[in-house]
Short mmCIF file of C-alpha atoms and ligand atoms in Angstrom, two decimals:
data_model
loop_
_atom_site.label_atom_id
_atom_site.label_comp_id
_atom_site.label_asym_id
_atom_site.label_seq_id
_atom_site.Cartn_x
_atom_site.Cartn_y
_atom_site.Cartn_z
CA MET A 1067 -10.34 -89.28 25.40
CA LYS A 1068 -12.21 -88.90 22.27
CA LEU A 1069 -14.81 -90.88 23.69
CA LEU A 1070 -14.82 -89.29 26.86
CA SER A 1071 -14.38 -85.90 25.78
CA LEU A 1072 -16.94 -86.18 23.30
CA THR A 1073 -19.22 -87.99 25.37
CA SER A 1074 -18.88 -86.10 28.44
CA VAL A 1075 -18.34 -82.69 27.13
CA ALA A 1076 -20.81 -83.05 24.34
CA ALA A 1077 -23.25 -84.73 26.66
CA ILE A 1078 -22.75 -81.97 29.14
CA ALA A 1079 -23.08 -79.22 26.61
CA LEU A 1080 -25.89 -80.75 24.62
CA GLN A 1081 -27.90 -82.26 27.38
CA ALA A 1082 -27.37 -79.40 29.75
CA SER A 1083 -28.19 -76.70 27.28
CA THR A 1084 -31.15 -78.59 25.90
CA ALA A 1085 -32.53 -79.52 29.27
CA LEU A 1086 -31.86 -76.10 30.66
CA SER A 1087 -33.31 -74.22 27.81
CA ALA A 1088 -36.39 -76.35 27.78
CA ALA A 1089 -36.89 -76.33 31.50
CA LEU A 1090 -35.87 -72.82 32.35
CA ALA A 1091 -36.83 -70.80 29.35
CA VAL A 1092 -40.34 -72.07 29.66
CA ARG A 1093 -40.89 -72.05 33.38
CA GLY A 1094 -38.19 -69.82 34.81
CA PRO A 1095 -35.67 -70.90 37.46
CA ALA A 1096 -38.02 -70.15 40.35
CA ASN A 1097 -40.44 -72.83 39.25
CA ILE A 1098 -37.97 -75.65 38.84
CA PHE A 1099 -38.62 -78.56 41.13
CA VAL A 1100 -35.59 -79.08 43.35
CA GLN A 1101 -34.63 -82.74 43.40
CA ASN A 1102 -32.78 -83.50 46.57
CA PRO A 1103 -29.72 -81.34 45.92
CA PHE A 1104 -27.70 -82.86 48.74
CA THR A 1105 -27.32 -86.44 47.63
CA SER A 1106 -23.74 -87.60 47.37
CA ASN A 1107 -23.76 -88.34 43.64
CA ASP A 1108 -22.33 -84.96 42.75
CA VAL A 1109 -19.56 -85.11 45.30
CA THR A 1110 -16.63 -85.73 43.02
CA LYS A 1111 -14.05 -86.38 45.72
CA GLU A 1112 -10.79 -85.01 44.39
CA ASP A 1113 -10.63 -82.97 41.19
CA ARG A 1114 -7.49 -82.38 39.19
CA PRO A 1115 -6.98 -80.05 36.21
CA ILE A 1116 -6.63 -81.66 32.77
CA PRO A 1117 -3.89 -80.20 30.52
CA GLY A 1118 -5.20 -77.82 27.87
CA ASP A 1119 -7.47 -74.83 27.74
CA SER A 1120 -10.83 -75.83 29.19
CA PRO A 1121 -12.85 -75.75 32.40
CA VAL A 1122 -12.97 -79.57 32.42
CA LYS A 1123 -11.37 -81.36 35.35
CA LEU A 1124 -10.68 -84.97 36.08
CA CYS A 1125 -12.68 -86.20 39.06
CA ASP A 1126 -12.58 -89.22 41.35
CA VAL A 1127 -8.82 -88.99 40.83
CA PHE A 1128 -8.02 -91.86 43.21
CA THR A 1129 -10.16 -94.32 41.25
CA PRO A 1130 -8.24 -96.28 38.58
CA LYS A 1131 -9.66 -95.53 35.14
CA GLN A 1132 -9.58 -97.04 31.67
CA LEU A 1133 -8.96 -93.74 29.87
CA THR A 1134 -5.88 -91.52 30.15
CA ILE A 1135 -6.64 -88.01 28.93
CA ASP A 1136 -3.73 -86.10 27.41
CA HIS A 1137 -5.48 -82.81 26.89
CA ILE A 1138 -8.81 -81.08 26.30
CA ASN A 1139 -9.11 -77.72 24.56
CA ILE A 1140 -12.31 -75.82 24.05
CA SER A 1141 -12.79 -72.67 22.03
CA PRO A 1142 -13.95 -70.18 23.02
CA ASN A 1143 -13.01 -70.72 26.65
CA PRO A 1144 -15.15 -69.98 28.57
CA PRO A 1145 -18.04 -71.09 26.33
CA GLU A 1146 -20.39 -68.39 25.03
CA LYS A 1147 -24.06 -68.91 24.47
CA GLY A 1148 -25.26 -68.47 20.94
CA SER A 1149 -21.88 -69.40 19.51
CA ASN A 1150 -20.20 -72.53 18.22
CA LEU A 1151 -18.13 -74.34 20.80
CA THR A 1152 -15.23 -76.38 19.45
CA ILE A 1153 -14.04 -79.26 21.59
CA GLU A 1154 -10.75 -80.97 20.83
CA ALA A 1155 -9.23 -83.74 22.92
CA SER A 1156 -6.88 -86.68 22.90
CA GLY A 1157 -6.04 -89.60 25.11
CA THR A 1158 -5.48 -93.32 25.33
CA LEU A 1159 -8.06 -95.97 26.02
CA HIS A 1160 -6.81 -98.99 27.98
CA THR A 1161 -9.78 -101.22 27.37
CA THR A 1162 -12.37 -101.96 24.72
CA VAL A 1163 -15.59 -99.99 24.95
CA THR A 1164 -18.37 -102.32 23.92
CA LYS A 1165 -22.14 -102.32 23.73
CA GLY A 1166 -23.59 -101.83 27.19
CA SER A 1167 -21.05 -99.20 28.24
CA TYR A 1168 -22.73 -96.16 29.73
CA ILE A 1169 -22.24 -92.65 31.00
CA GLU A 1170 -23.92 -91.02 33.97
CA VAL A 1171 -24.40 -87.28 33.68
CA ASP A 1172 -25.39 -85.00 36.50
CA VAL A 1173 -26.00 -81.30 35.85
CA ARG A 1174 -26.79 -78.68 38.45
CA TYR A 1175 -27.88 -75.09 37.95
CA GLY A 1176 -26.84 -73.33 41.12
CA TYR A 1177 -28.30 -75.65 43.74
CA VAL A 1178 -30.94 -77.05 41.47
CA ARG A 1179 -30.41 -80.47 39.99
CA LEU A 1180 -31.40 -80.14 36.35
CA LEU A 1181 -30.47 -83.47 34.99
CA THR A 1182 -29.42 -86.86 36.30
CA GLN A 1183 -29.36 -89.30 33.47
CA LYS A 1184 -27.68 -92.41 32.17
CA PHE A 1185 -26.76 -92.47 28.48
CA ASP A 1186 -25.65 -95.28 26.20
CA LEU A 1187 -21.97 -94.60 25.60
CA CYS A 1188 -21.89 -96.29 22.18
CA GLU A 1189 -24.73 -94.05 20.99
CA GLN A 1190 -22.99 -90.97 22.34
CA ILE A 1191 -19.69 -91.67 20.61
CA GLU A 1192 -21.41 -91.93 17.26
CA GLN A 1193 -21.91 -88.19 17.50
CA VAL A 1194 -18.16 -87.89 17.11
CA ASP A 1195 -18.03 -90.38 14.29
CA LEU A 1196 -16.72 -93.22 16.46
CA LYS A 1197 -18.18 -96.66 16.76
CA CYS A 1198 -18.24 -99.48 19.27
CA PRO A 1199 -16.25 -101.61 19.80
CA LEU A 1200 -13.69 -98.89 20.46
CA GLY A 1201 -10.11 -99.25 21.66
CA PRO A 1202 -7.78 -100.08 23.19
CA GLY A 1203 -5.42 -97.45 21.84
CA PRO A 1204 -5.00 -93.74 21.18
CA LEU A 1205 -8.06 -91.56 20.59
CA ALA A 1206 -8.43 -88.06 19.21
CA LEU A 1207 -11.57 -86.08 18.70
CA THR A 1208 -12.83 -82.77 17.45
CA LYS A 1209 -16.44 -81.73 17.79
CA VAL A 1210 -18.35 -78.51 17.20
CA VAL A 1211 -21.42 -77.92 19.32
CA GLU A 1212 -23.75 -75.02 18.69
CA LEU A 1213 -24.77 -73.52 22.02
CA PRO A 1214 -28.25 -72.02 22.08
CA GLN A 1215 -28.71 -68.31 22.74
CA GLN A 1216 -31.45 -69.15 25.26
CA ILE A 1217 -29.23 -70.69 27.93
CA PRO A 1218 -30.36 -69.04 31.18
CA PRO A 1219 -27.56 -67.07 32.87
CA GLY A 1220 -26.03 -68.60 35.97
CA GLN A 1221 -23.61 -71.21 37.17
CA TYR A 1222 -23.75 -74.75 35.87
CA ILE A 1223 -21.88 -77.69 37.31
CA ALA A 1224 -21.75 -80.89 35.35
CA VAL A 1225 -20.24 -84.25 36.25
CA ALA A 1226 -19.98 -87.12 33.81
CA ARG A 1227 -18.83 -90.61 34.73
CA ALA A 1228 -18.34 -93.23 32.03
CA PHE A 1229 -18.24 -96.97 32.68
CA THR A 1230 -17.62 -100.13 30.70
CA SER A 1231 -20.45 -102.64 30.31
CA ASP A 1232 -19.10 -104.48 33.37
CA SER A 1233 -19.02 -101.18 35.33
CA LYS A 1234 -15.29 -100.50 35.32
CA PRO A 1235 -14.71 -96.72 35.50
CA ILE A 1236 -13.56 -95.26 32.17
CA THR A 1237 -13.35 -91.66 33.25
CA CYS A 1238 -14.87 -88.98 35.42
CA LEU A 1239 -15.10 -85.42 34.14
CA SER A 1240 -16.45 -82.35 35.85
CA ALA A 1241 -16.90 -78.82 34.62
CA GLN A 1242 -18.15 -75.60 36.11
CA VAL A 1243 -19.33 -72.96 33.65
CA THR A 1244 -20.97 -69.60 34.24
CA PHE A 1245 -23.07 -67.96 31.56
CA ASP A 1246 -23.51 -64.23 31.99
CA VAL A 1247 -26.63 -62.25 31.43
CA SER A 1248 -26.58 -61.15 27.81
CA LEU A 1249 -27.36 -57.52 27.22
CA PRO A 1250 -29.77 -56.64 24.45
CA PHE A 1251 -27.42 -54.09 22.93
C1 LIG B 448 -22.04 -72.68 13.72
O1 LIG B 448 -21.53 -73.50 12.68
C2 LIG B 448 -22.50 -73.84 11.70
C3 LIG B 448 -21.88 -74.83 10.74
O2 LIG B 448 -20.63 -74.37 10.29
C4 LIG B 448 -23.00 -72.57 11.02
O3 LIG B 448 -23.99 -72.88 10.06
C5 LIG B 448 -23.58 -71.64 12.07
O4 LIG B 448 -23.94 -70.42 11.48
C6 LIG B 448 -22.57 -71.38 13.17
N1 LIG B 448 -23.22 -70.61 14.23
C7 LIG B 448 -22.67 -69.51 14.75
C8 LIG B 448 -23.45 -68.85 15.83
O5 LIG B 448 -21.58 -69.07 14.39
#
């Protein structure tokens, strides 16, 4: 889960907030180019809650996966812009994550697709002080992510799917987070 959590949640938080801030703060939501918001990639089939205190859910629940997640906690929950978000998770990896493993992240802002990107999983897990090859075995991770104050208010939906180098599903995580308008007083 470390991997996953880190990867997916950190990827979600980092990539989403970075991409969003850059794209939206500069141009404003009205000027974002809408990339085919109705493709099936963001249909996550069945979602199921993950134990712990977080908005993160397990998706594609009927697909066998190489990572069992015990829990994910985030603090504060829900996340607040301009504050430090602490992510803590644990789980068990049933395979070895090697070079070539990857994670596909899809982030939407309302109906606008902000980000669809493939990341190198081994690079991502280094952000949580892990290294490939990783597993099999238990994983635990804690990560603090500083969320920018400039995140545009609105609803964000992120889906992250991680795969081994031979494309076996490791995990699928989805999260829906709403950032409120911050008042200047
Ligand atoms: C987040 O944590 C870092 C490192 O501890 C600290 O320097 C920074 O001031 C914190 N930011 C906020 C908004 O609390």
